[in-house]
GROMACS .gro file of C-alpha atoms in nm:
model
  484
    1MET     CA    1  19.902  17.924   8.733
    2VAL     CA    2  19.729  17.697   9.001
    3LEU     CA    3  19.926  17.599   9.297
    4GLY     CA    4  19.779  17.421   9.604
    5THR     CA    5  19.856  17.401   9.981
    6THR     CA    6  19.855  17.009   9.960
    7SER     CA    7  19.764  16.749   9.722
    8GLY     CA    8  19.399  16.706   9.665
    9ALA     CA    9  19.334  17.068   9.734
   10GLY     CA   10  19.157  17.109   9.401
   11LYS     CA   11  19.444  17.213   9.141
   12SER     CA   12  19.322  16.977   8.873
   13TRP     CA   13  18.963  17.071   8.899
   14LEU     CA   14  19.021  17.437   8.912
   15THR     CA   15  19.279  17.419   8.613
   16THR     CA   16  19.025  17.247   8.426
   17ALA     CA   17  18.754  17.503   8.503
   18LEU     CA   18  18.972  17.789   8.410
   19CYS     CA   19  19.070  17.620   8.064
   20ARG     CA   20  18.695  17.611   7.982
   21TYR     CA   21  18.606  17.963   8.129
   22TYR     CA   22  18.892  18.117   7.907
   23SER     CA   23  18.797  17.921   7.612
   24ASN     CA   24  18.434  18.040   7.646
   25GLN     CA   25  18.583  18.397   7.627
   26GLY     CA   26  18.711  18.316   7.271
   27LEU     CA   27  19.068  18.282   7.380
   28LYS     CA   28  19.289  18.009   7.248
   29VAL     CA   29  19.383  17.809   7.557
   30ALA     CA   30  19.618  17.538   7.641
   31PRO     CA   31  19.689  17.356   7.991
   32PHE     CA   32  20.029  17.257   8.099
   33LYS     CA   33  20.174  17.063   8.386
   34ALA     CA   34  20.557  17.017   8.373
   35GLN     CA   35  20.556  16.694   8.580
   36ASN     CA   36  20.274  16.459   8.684
   37MET     CA   37  20.282  16.160   8.907
   38SER     CA   38  19.990  15.939   8.821
   39ASN     CA   39  19.925  15.595   8.672
   40ASN     CA   40  19.620  15.748   8.519
   41ALA     CA   41  19.744  15.820   8.160
   42ARG     CA   42  19.616  15.912   7.795
   43VAL     CA   43  19.733  15.837   7.450
   44VAL     CA   44  19.800  16.165   7.261
   45SER     CA   45  20.006  16.286   6.951
   46GLY     CA   46  20.367  16.363   7.000
   47PRO     CA   47  20.656  16.503   6.777
   48ALA     CA   48  20.653  16.387   6.420
   49GLY     CA   49  20.307  16.198   6.463
   50VAL     CA   50  20.440  15.939   6.732
   51MET     CA   51  20.183  15.879   6.997
   52GLY     CA   52  20.279  15.915   7.363
   53GLU     CA   53  20.149  15.938   7.715
   54ILE     CA   54  20.050  16.218   7.927
   55GLY     CA   55  19.860  16.229   8.240
   56SER     CA   56  19.486  16.182   8.239
   57ALA     CA   57  19.424  16.542   8.410
   58GLN     CA   58  19.616  16.713   8.131
   59TYR     CA   59  19.413  16.523   7.866
   60PHE     CA   60  19.088  16.652   8.024
   61GLN     CA   61  19.214  16.989   8.064
   62ALA     CA   62  19.300  17.029   7.688
   63LEU     CA   63  18.954  16.894   7.615
   64ALA     CA   64  18.802  17.166   7.850
   65ALA     CA   65  19.022  17.407   7.655
   66ARG     CA   66  18.890  17.307   7.331
   67ALA     CA   67  19.256  17.206   7.234
   68GLU     CA   68  19.401  16.886   7.090
   69PRO     CA   69  19.591  16.697   7.377
   70GLU     CA   70  19.955  16.660   7.300
   71VAL     CA   71  20.279  16.560   7.485
   72ARG     CA   72  20.401  16.913   7.545
   73MET     CA   73  20.109  16.977   7.776
   74ASN     CA   74  20.261  16.720   8.016
   75PRO     CA   75  20.617  16.680   7.927
   76LEU     CA   76  20.727  16.469   8.221
   77LEU     CA   77  20.506  16.189   8.366
   78LEU     CA   78  20.599  15.956   8.651
   79LYS     CA   79  20.405  15.636   8.657
   80PRO     CA   80  20.464  15.490   9.023
   81GLU     CA   81  20.548  15.097   9.002
   82ALA     CA   82  20.637  15.055   9.361
   83ASP     CA   83  20.671  15.299   9.668
   84THR     CA   84  21.036  15.380   9.587
   85HIS     CA   85  21.031  15.343   9.206
   86SER     CA   86  20.869  15.506   8.907
   87GLN     CA   87  20.868  15.469   8.528
   88VAL     CA   88  20.972  15.801   8.368
   89VAL     CA   89  20.793  15.923   8.059
   90LEU     CA   90  20.951  16.227   7.891
   91MET     CA   91  20.766  16.390   7.612
   92GLY     CA   92  20.543  16.088   7.585
   93GLN     CA   93  20.802  15.810   7.564
   94VAL     CA   94  20.928  15.592   7.848
   95SER     CA   95  21.295  15.677   7.925
   96ALA     CA   96  21.510  15.403   8.063
   97GLU     CA   97  21.787  15.635   8.146
   98LEU     CA   98  21.585  15.872   8.344
   99THR     CA   99  21.392  15.582   8.499
  100ALA     CA  100  21.735  15.441   8.622
  101MET     CA  101  21.851  15.784   8.753
  102PRO     CA  102  21.823  15.882   9.114
  103TRP     CA  103  21.517  16.138   9.173
  104ARG     CA  104  21.705  16.438   9.241
  105GLY     CA  105  21.957  16.393   8.952
  106ARG     CA  106  21.668  16.410   8.704
  107SER     CA  107  21.599  16.800   8.730
  108ASP     CA  108  21.875  16.943   8.528
  109LYS     CA  109  21.824  16.662   8.258
  110VAL     CA  110  21.478  16.723   8.205
  111TRP     CA  111  21.428  17.108   8.275
  112PRO     CA  112  21.543  17.218   7.913
  113GLN     CA  113  21.255  17.029   7.757
  114ILE     CA  114  21.009  17.124   8.008
  115ALA     CA  115  21.096  17.475   7.958
  116ALA     CA  116  21.091  17.447   7.576
  117ALA     CA  117  20.755  17.295   7.581
  118LEU     CA  118  20.617  17.558   7.811
  119ASP     CA  119  20.758  17.830   7.595
  120ALA     CA  120  20.612  17.685   7.269
  121LEU     CA  121  20.269  17.648   7.413
  122ARG     CA  122  20.294  18.023   7.548
  123ALA     CA  123  20.383  18.135   7.188
  124GLU     CA  124  20.101  17.941   7.032
  125ASN     CA  125  19.824  18.048   7.278
  126ASP     CA  126  19.653  18.327   7.415
  127VAL     CA  127  19.641  18.184   7.748
  128VAL     CA  128  19.845  17.894   7.923
  129VAL     CA  129  19.682  17.770   8.244
  130ILE     CA  130  19.936  17.579   8.438
  131GLU     CA  131  19.893  17.330   8.722
  132GLY     CA  132  20.148  17.276   8.993
  133ALA     CA  133  20.196  16.977   9.199
  134GLY     CA  134  20.161  16.896   9.569
  135SER     CA  135  20.274  17.220   9.755
  136PRO     CA  136  20.509  17.473   9.660
  137ALA     CA  137  20.636  17.524   9.986
  138GLU     CA  138  20.793  17.172  10.035
  139ILE     CA  139  21.131  17.321  10.131
  140ASN     CA  140  21.311  16.999  10.111
  141LEU     CA  141  21.245  16.989   9.721
  142HIS     CA  142  21.265  17.350   9.651
  143ALA     CA  143  21.623  17.353   9.532
  144SER     CA  144  21.527  17.056   9.268
  145ASP     CA  145  21.179  17.192   9.185
  146ILE     CA  146  21.091  17.167   8.821
  147VAL     CA  147  20.693  17.187   8.854
  148ASN     CA  148  20.598  17.460   9.101
  149MET     CA  149  20.788  17.791   9.153
  150ARG     CA  150  21.056  17.721   8.900
  151VAL     CA  151  20.796  17.702   8.623
  152ALA     CA  152  20.600  18.016   8.780
  153ARG     CA  153  20.941  18.219   8.773
  154HIS     CA  154  21.005  18.104   8.413
  155ALA     CA  155  20.660  18.209   8.280
  156ASP     CA  156  20.627  18.511   8.524
  157ALA     CA  157  20.283  18.337   8.605
  158ARG     CA  158  20.007  18.502   8.791
  159CYS     CA  159  19.942  18.255   9.054
  160LEU     CA  160  19.641  18.134   9.246
  161LEU     CA  161  19.691  17.927   9.557
  162VAL     CA  162  19.418  17.689   9.630
  163THR     CA  163  19.338  17.522   9.955
  164ASP     CA  164  19.072  17.266  10.074
  165ILE     CA  165  18.879  17.428  10.356
  166ASP     CA  166  18.692  17.108  10.435
  167ARG     CA  167  18.982  16.938  10.568
  168GLY     CA  168  19.031  17.213  10.833
  169GLY     CA  169  19.323  17.466  10.897
  170ALA     CA  170  19.290  17.630  10.568
  171PHE     CA  171  19.399  17.981  10.664
  172ALA     CA  172  19.699  17.831  10.833
  173HIS     CA  173  19.768  17.630  10.524
  174LEU     CA  174  19.747  17.949  10.301
  175TYR     CA  175  19.949  18.161  10.535
  176GLY     CA  176  20.225  17.888  10.597
  177THR     CA  177  20.252  17.826  10.229
  178TRP     CA  178  20.294  18.166  10.134
  179ALA     CA  179  20.541  18.240  10.442
  180LEU     CA  180  20.774  17.959  10.346
  181LEU     CA  181  20.816  18.111   9.997
  182PRO     CA  182  21.098  18.339   9.897
  183GLU     CA  183  20.997  18.683   9.880
  184ASP     CA  184  21.035  18.705   9.497
  185GLU     CA  185  20.799  18.399   9.468
  186ARG     CA  186  20.555  18.548   9.722
  187ALA     CA  187  20.509  18.837   9.472
  188LEU     CA  188  20.373  18.594   9.214
  189ILE     CA  189  20.088  18.485   9.427
  190HIS     CA  190  19.766  18.705   9.317
  191GLY     CA  191  19.497  18.530   9.506
  192PHE     CA  192  19.397  18.274   9.759
  193VAL     CA  193  19.114  18.024   9.674
  194LEU     CA  194  18.897  17.854   9.934
  195ASN     CA  195  18.777  17.525   9.788
  196LYS     CA  196  18.525  17.264   9.910
  197PHE     CA  197  18.328  17.502  10.133
  198ARG     CA  198  18.039  17.398  10.306
  199GLY     CA  199  17.824  17.620  10.514
  200ASP     CA  200  17.758  17.992  10.557
  201ALA     CA  201  18.040  18.184  10.389
  202SER     CA  202  17.959  18.509  10.605
  203LEU     CA  203  18.093  18.311  10.895
  204LEU     CA  204  18.450  18.316  10.747
  205SER     CA  205  18.476  18.701  10.830
  206PRO     CA  206  18.708  18.823  10.932
  207ALA     CA  207  18.972  18.568  10.842
  208PRO     CA  208  19.009  18.667  10.483
  209GLN     CA  209  19.070  19.021  10.568
  210MET     CA  210  19.321  18.935  10.844
  211LEU     CA  211  19.510  18.697  10.602
  212GLN     CA  212  19.518  18.969  10.357
  213ASP     CA  213  19.663  19.211  10.620
  214LEU     CA  214  19.936  18.952  10.696
  215THR     CA  215  20.024  18.882  10.318
  216GLY     CA  216  19.868  19.159  10.098
  217VAL     CA  217  19.711  18.857   9.899
  218PRO     CA  218  19.335  18.875   9.883
  219THR     CA  219  19.095  18.585   9.899
  220VAL     CA  220  18.935  18.597   9.548
  221ALA     CA  221  18.717  18.295   9.569
  222THR     CA  222  18.519  18.077   9.803
  223ILE     CA  223  18.405  17.765   9.592
  224PRO     CA  224  18.123  17.559   9.752
  225MET     CA  225  18.167  17.179   9.796
  226GLN     CA  226  18.073  16.989   9.480
  227TRP     CA  227  17.996  16.604   9.509
  228ARG     CA  228  17.878  16.569   9.141
  229HIS     CA  229  18.095  16.779   8.924
  230GLY     CA  230  18.102  16.504   8.676
  231LEU     CA  231  18.503  16.515   8.638
  232PRO     CA  232  18.715  16.217   8.670
  233GLU     CA  233  18.939  16.209   8.990
  234GLU     CA  234  19.304  16.261   8.916
  235ASP     CA  235  19.421  16.028   9.189
  236GLY     CA  236  19.253  15.803   9.428
  237VAL     CA  237  18.923  15.621   9.432
  238PHE     CA  238  18.612  15.807   9.389
  239ASP     CA  239  18.362  15.900   9.676
  240ASP     CA  240  18.078  15.654   9.731
  241ARG     CA  241  17.859  15.985   9.805
  242THR     CA  242  17.853  16.042   9.443
  243LEU     CA  243  17.628  15.766   9.360
  244SER     CA  244  17.375  15.805   9.094
  245ALA     CA  245  17.020  15.875   9.163
  246GLY     CA  246  16.733  15.595   9.146
  247ALA     CA  247  16.702  15.250   9.246
  248VAL     CA  248  17.029  15.043   9.201
  249HIS     CA  249  16.978  14.758   8.957
  250THR     CA  250  17.369  14.676   8.890
  251THR     CA  251  17.676  14.710   9.126
  252VAL     CA  252  17.989  14.737   8.955
  253ALA     CA  253  18.265  14.627   9.202
  254VAL     CA  254  18.611  14.767   9.065
  255ILE     CA  255  18.912  14.584   9.250
  256ALA     CA  256  19.124  14.857   9.392
  257TYR     CA  257  19.459  14.695   9.405
  258PRO     CA  258  19.760  14.919   9.517
  259ARG     CA  259  19.892  14.995   9.164
  260ILE     CA  260  19.548  15.053   8.981
  261SER     CA  261  19.587  15.264   8.664
  262ASN     CA  262  19.349  15.441   8.466
  263LEU     CA  263  19.087  15.432   8.711
  264ASP     CA  264  18.935  15.752   8.572
  265GLU     CA  265  18.792  15.547   8.277
  266PHE     CA  266  18.517  15.431   8.529
  267GLN     CA  267  18.370  15.783   8.601
  268PRO     CA  268  18.093  15.777   8.349
  269LEU     CA  269  17.941  15.466   8.523
  270LYS     CA  270  17.881  15.686   8.832
  271ASN     CA  271  17.632  15.899   8.610
  272VAL     CA  272  17.450  15.595   8.465
  273PRO     CA  273  17.103  15.590   8.664
  274GLY     CA  274  17.067  15.265   8.849
  275VAL     CA  275  17.451  15.192   8.873
  276ARG     CA  276  17.642  15.181   9.201
  277LEU     CA  277  18.023  15.183   9.160
  278LEU     CA  278  18.199  15.011   9.454
  279TRP     CA  279  18.554  14.982   9.526
  280ALA     CA  280  18.651  14.640   9.630
  281ARG     CA  281  18.969  14.576   9.865
  282SER     CA  282  18.849  14.251  10.053
  283PRO     CA  283  18.632  13.942   9.991
  284ALA     CA  284  18.370  14.111  10.209
  285ASP     CA  285  18.329  14.381   9.942
  286LEU     CA  286  18.208  14.118   9.681
  287ALA     CA  287  17.995  13.921   9.924
  288GLY     CA  288  17.613  13.921   9.828
  289LEU     CA  289  17.677  14.032   9.465
  290LYS     CA  290  17.424  13.902   9.220
  291PRO     CA  291  17.529  13.734   8.906
  292THR     CA  292  17.433  14.018   8.710
  293ASP     CA  293  17.649  14.244   8.908
  294TRP     CA  294  17.987  14.293   8.781
  295VAL     CA  295  18.350  14.241   8.930
  296VAL     CA  296  18.608  14.450   8.728
  297LEU     CA  297  18.977  14.409   8.738
  298PRO     CA  298  19.121  14.732   8.617
  299GLY     CA  299  19.442  14.811   8.452
  300SER     CA  300  19.761  14.803   8.669
  301LYS     CA  301  20.095  14.958   8.649
  302SER     CA  302  20.251  14.632   8.811
  303THR     CA  303  20.038  14.351   8.709
  304ALA     CA  304  20.221  14.064   8.863
  305ALA     CA  305  20.252  14.261   9.203
  306ASP     CA  306  19.888  14.355   9.205
  307LEU     CA  307  19.802  13.995   9.128
  308ALA     CA  308  20.000  13.883   9.431
  309TRP     CA  309  19.825  14.144   9.639
  310LEU     CA  310  19.483  14.015   9.518
  311ARG     CA  311  19.574  13.671   9.618
  312ALA     CA  312  19.705  13.781   9.959
  313GLN     CA  313  19.367  13.940  10.033
  314GLY     CA  314  19.166  13.635   9.930
  315LEU     CA  315  19.007  13.811   9.631
  316ASP     CA  316  19.103  13.559   9.395
  317GLN     CA  317  18.872  13.298   9.546
  318ALA     CA  318  18.607  13.558   9.562
  319ILE     CA  319  18.626  13.649   9.216
  320ALA     CA  320  18.643  13.278   9.112
  321HIS     CA  321  18.340  13.208   9.321
  322HIS     CA  322  18.143  13.525   9.154
  323ALA     CA  323  18.255  13.391   8.799
  324GLY     CA  324  18.174  13.026   8.881
  325GLN     CA  325  17.826  13.137   8.986
  326GLY     CA  326  17.774  13.264   8.630
  327GLY     CA  327  17.854  13.622   8.754
  328THR     CA  328  17.966  13.897   8.522
  329VAL     CA  329  18.363  13.974   8.508
  330LEU     CA  330  18.554  14.219   8.310
  331GLY     CA  331  18.923  14.253   8.297
  332VAL     CA  332  19.082  14.574   8.128
  333CYS     CA  333  19.442  14.571   8.016
  334GLY     CA  334  19.634  14.450   8.320
  335GLY     CA  335  19.311  14.294   8.454
  336LEU     CA  336  19.264  14.107   8.128
  337GLN     CA  337  19.616  13.977   8.192
  338MET     CA  338  19.528  13.852   8.545
  339LEU     CA  339  19.220  13.660   8.417
  340GLY     CA  340  19.441  13.421   8.198
  341GLU     CA  341  19.647  13.132   8.284
  342ALA     CA  342  20.007  13.280   8.317
  343LEU     CA  343  20.218  13.582   8.299
  344ILE     CA  344  20.555  13.513   8.134
  345ASP     CA  345  20.822  13.774   8.176
  346ILE     CA  346  21.159  13.673   8.016
  347ALA     CA  347  21.251  14.045   7.962
  348GLY     CA  348  21.225  14.144   8.321
  349ILE     CA  349  20.944  14.409   8.278
  350ASP     CA  350  20.684  14.307   8.513
  351GLY     CA  351  20.716  13.965   8.674
  352ASN     CA  352  20.635  13.593   8.623
  353ALA     CA  353  20.309  13.478   8.770
  354PRO     CA  354  20.020  13.214   8.744
  355GLY     CA  355  19.687  13.390   8.656
  356LEU     CA  356  19.346  13.344   8.791
  357GLY     CA  357  19.268  13.097   8.526
  358LEU     CA  358  18.943  13.249   8.419
  359LEU     CA  359  19.045  13.281   8.051
  360PRO     CA  360  19.256  13.028   7.858
  361LEU     CA  361  19.513  13.279   7.768
  362VAL     CA  362  19.884  13.351   7.824
  363THR     CA  363  20.049  13.691   7.841
  364THR     CA  364  20.416  13.744   7.759
  365PHE     CA  365  20.555  14.079   7.851
  366GLU     CA  366  20.774  14.257   7.601
  367VAL     CA  367  21.012  14.544   7.633
  368ALA     CA  368  20.847  14.736   7.354
  369LYS     CA  369  20.531  14.927   7.478
  370THR     CA  370  20.215  14.937   7.293
  371VAL     CA  371  20.089  15.319   7.301
  372GLN     CA  372  19.807  15.386   7.053
  373ARG     CA  373  19.445  15.496   7.000
  374THR     CA  374  19.230  15.217   6.889
  375GLN     CA  375  18.894  15.188   6.727
  376ALA     CA  376  18.752  14.844   6.676
  377GLN     CA  377  18.431  14.677   6.645
  378PHE     CA  378  18.303  14.369   6.872
  379GLY     CA  379  18.214  14.063   6.676
  380GLU     CA  380  17.988  13.805   6.805
  381VAL     CA  381  17.972  13.842   7.170
  382LEU     CA  382  17.760  13.594   7.391
  383GLY     CA  383  17.610  13.583   7.730
  384ALA     CA  384  17.630  13.875   7.976
  385TRP     CA  385  17.807  14.083   7.733
  386ALA     CA  386  17.587  14.002   7.424
  387ALA     CA  387  17.484  14.366   7.396
  388LEU     CA  388  17.824  14.455   7.279
  389ALA     CA  389  17.783  14.245   6.957
  390GLY     CA  390  17.844  14.463   6.657
  391VAL     CA  391  17.934  14.771   6.861
  392SER     CA  392  18.217  15.005   6.742
  393ALA     CA  393  18.422  15.125   7.003
  394THR     CA  394  18.696  15.399   7.052
  395GLY     CA  395  18.954  15.397   7.311
  396TYR     CA  396  19.320  15.360   7.370
  397GLU     CA  397  19.586  15.105   7.462
  398ILE     CA  398  19.893  15.130   7.694
  399HIS     CA  399  20.063  14.794   7.764
  400HIS     CA  400  20.374  14.611   7.765
  401GLY     CA  401  20.232  14.249   7.731
  402GLN     CA  402  20.094  14.067   7.435
  403THR     CA  403  19.813  13.804   7.495
  404ALA     CA  404  19.728  13.519   7.289
  405GLN     CA  405  19.559  13.166   7.332
  406HIS     CA  406  19.718  12.916   7.566
  407PRO     CA  407  19.819  12.655   7.297
  408ALA     CA  408  19.795  12.341   7.537
  409MET     CA  409  19.469  12.437   7.655
  410ALA     CA  410  19.341  12.492   7.296
  411ALA     CA  411  19.458  12.148   7.210
  412LYS     CA  412  19.237  12.021   7.486
  413GLY     CA  413  18.930  12.215   7.337
  414ASP     CA  414  18.940  12.518   7.582
  415VAL     CA  415  18.950  12.794   7.335
  416ALA     CA  416  18.868  13.166   7.427
  417ARG     CA  417  18.645  13.339   7.184
  418GLU     CA  418  18.834  13.619   7.036
  419VAL     CA  419  18.569  13.886   6.990
  420ILE     CA  420  18.822  14.157   6.874
  421PRO     CA  421  19.125  14.032   6.722
  422GLY     CA  422  19.430  14.081   6.946
  423ILE     CA  423  19.218  14.295   7.168
  424ALA     CA  424  18.938  14.114   7.335
  425TRP     CA  425  18.855  13.768   7.450
  426GLN     CA  426  18.555  13.595   7.599
  427ASN     CA  427  18.512  13.251   7.800
  428PRO     CA  428  18.278  12.999   7.637
  429ALA     CA  429  18.014  13.068   7.911
  430GLY     CA  430  18.000  13.424   7.791
  431ASN     CA  431  18.029  13.578   8.150
  432VAL     CA  432  18.416  13.673   8.174
  433LEU     CA  433  18.532  13.933   7.916
  434GLY     CA  434  18.881  14.069   7.898
  435VAL     CA  435  18.997  14.366   7.700
  436TYR     CA  436  19.288  14.573   7.621
  437LEU     CA  437  19.086  14.864   7.514
  438HIS     CA  438  19.080  15.138   7.781
  439GLY     CA  439  18.796  15.407   7.766
  440LEU     CA  440  18.526  15.179   7.703
  441PHE     CA  441  18.279  15.341   7.933
  442GLU     CA  442  18.374  15.681   7.789
  443ASP     CA  443  18.212  15.572   7.457
  444ALA     CA  444  17.853  15.667   7.426
  445ALA     CA  445  17.770  15.369   7.190
  446VAL     CA  446  17.900  15.118   7.469
  447LEU     CA  447  17.723  15.279   7.742
  448HIS     CA  448  17.401  15.292   7.549
  449ALA     CA  449  17.441  14.913   7.441
  450LEU     CA  450  17.514  14.809   7.795
  451PHE     CA  451  17.271  15.030   7.987
  452GLY     CA  452  17.050  15.197   7.733
  453ALA     CA  453  17.169  15.503   7.903
  454GLN     CA  454  17.265  15.862   7.793
  455VAL     CA  455  17.515  16.029   8.040
  456PRO     CA  456  17.633  16.382   8.046
  457THR     CA  457  17.864  16.492   7.777
  458LEU     CA  458  18.221  16.602   7.884
  459ASP     CA  459  18.139  16.947   7.719
  460SER     CA  460  17.837  17.000   7.934
  461VAL     CA  461  18.067  16.900   8.234
  462PHE     CA  462  18.317  17.157   8.142
  463ASP     CA  463  18.068  17.426   8.074
  464GLY     CA  464  17.918  17.333   8.414
  465LEU     CA  465  18.236  17.391   8.594
  466ALA     CA  466  18.328  17.726   8.408
  467GLY     CA  467  17.974  17.865   8.521
  468PHE     CA  468  18.047  17.757   8.868
  469LEU     CA  469  18.370  17.959   8.863
  470GLY     CA  470  18.182  18.270   8.745
  471ASN     CA  471  17.959  18.253   9.044
  472SER     CA  472  18.253  18.184   9.294
  473PHE     CA  473  18.516  18.440   9.205
  474THR     CA  474  18.524  18.797   9.301
  475PRO     CA  475  18.397  18.991   8.972
  476GLY     CA  476  18.674  19.098   8.751
  477VAL     CA  477  18.950  18.872   8.897
  478LEU     CA  478  18.961  18.599   8.647
  479ASP     CA  479  18.959  18.863   8.352
  480ALA     CA  480  19.245  19.061   8.524
  481LEU     CA  481  19.459  18.734   8.552
  482VAL     CA  482  19.483  18.739   8.170
  483ALA     CA  483  19.494  19.105   8.106
  484PRO     CA  484  19.800  19.243   7.920
   0.00000   0.00000   0.00000
C-alpha cells in the first residue's frame, strides 16, 4: 500500500509505477483505492455488464497492471459539485441516498462493499497495489477512516509512506505522520520514500539514518524530480514547465473553471511537438491568440455554476471575440453544453442558464446519467476541424444533459451541423465544434489527423515509470514487499 504525508506527495504516480513493475515480473496485478475524490473519472465495466465510473487514476493504474479496469478497483468515488457537496458514486453508480447523507455517516454504510471489493481482488490476483488518500495521520478523520489505515489493517498491507521533498520539511512530515499513528499501525510502515528530489542525494545524509533510529523505518527510495513522466495528473492543472520541445505552432488554451472535470484527457497534447497547453483563468490568458490557436471549454461537474464563473471573469466575451475572429473553439461535454443557447433544468440537476450562443443548441438536464464507452465516426466536418472528417474515434461519455438543435433558431435557418449524431455539432462557419465524447486526444487517429503527430504510447510511459523505480529503490526492497 502506498500512503502519503500529504495530498500531492506522489501516491498515484508511485502506485501506477508499482503496478507496471510487478506486472513486468510476470505477476497478476490489480490496483485498488477505497475512496477517491476527483472529478476526473473513466467509464469501466461493473457487475452484470453495467458500465460505471471510477477515478481516472485507478483506470490508468489498471492499464499499467495490464488488467481490465473495473469498478471494484475504486468502489467509492466522490465527485465534488461545490465546496461542501459531492456526488457519491458507489460501485460505479450514483447513489442519491449516500449523496444526501452527512459525510461522517457514510463510513458504516459503504465499508462492507469496500471490504468485499478489496477481498475479491486479493483473491483473484498475485498482488494488489493499494493507494491511500491524503494523509493517514489526519487525527480528526481517523475514527471514520475507510481509505487509509482501516484498509491497511484489513489487508495487513505492507505500506510505503511517500513524501514530497521538493516542498521542504520532508523528514518532519515523515516523522510526524508516523508518530501520530497508533503503534499497531506504525508496524505496517515498511519504508519511507522521498519523492521529487532535486540535487545531490549524498547531502541527505545523515537524516535518513537519524529518522530510522527514531522510527525503526528505513528510507528505501529517493526518487528524482520528473517533469516529463507522461502520466496524466490526478488532480489540479498541469505544470507549464512540461511543455513539448520545438517551436510552438499552436497554443491550446483550456478554460480552467472551478469544477473542471476530466482534465487528464488533455495530457497527450503536452506531448505533441509544437503544441503549447495553457490553462486560462482570465481574459488576459486569451489575449494575443491567433485564429489557428484553440480555446477549449472542458468538462464540468457543475456546468451552470462554472458558466456563471466564466461570465464573472469576463471570459465569455473573450471566447466570443476569439470565435468572432474565426478562432478555433472546442467544447467537450459540459463545455459543449455551455456553447449552446440555453441550459434547461426542470429536474433540478444542475441549474438553468443562458449559454454562450456559439452553437444553436439547447441542453435539457435529466435525472438519468449517460455513462458509456463510445466509438463513433465523424461525418463531413468543415473549416478548422476538417481534418476530422471520416475519422473514427474511441472515447467515453459521462453526462446528465441531452443536447439538440434549438427549434426556434432552426426555423430561422440557423442550424448546427450534426457531425456525429447525438454526440458532436459544428457551427456553419466551421470554427466552433462541440462534442460529448471525452478522450478524443487519447485516440491516436484523432491526434494524427489534427497534428500529424505520433505521441508516446501509455505502455511506453508505464514501462518508463517501472524502470525508474528499479533505479531509485534500494535493491531487493520491491521484491521483499510482495514476498510470501
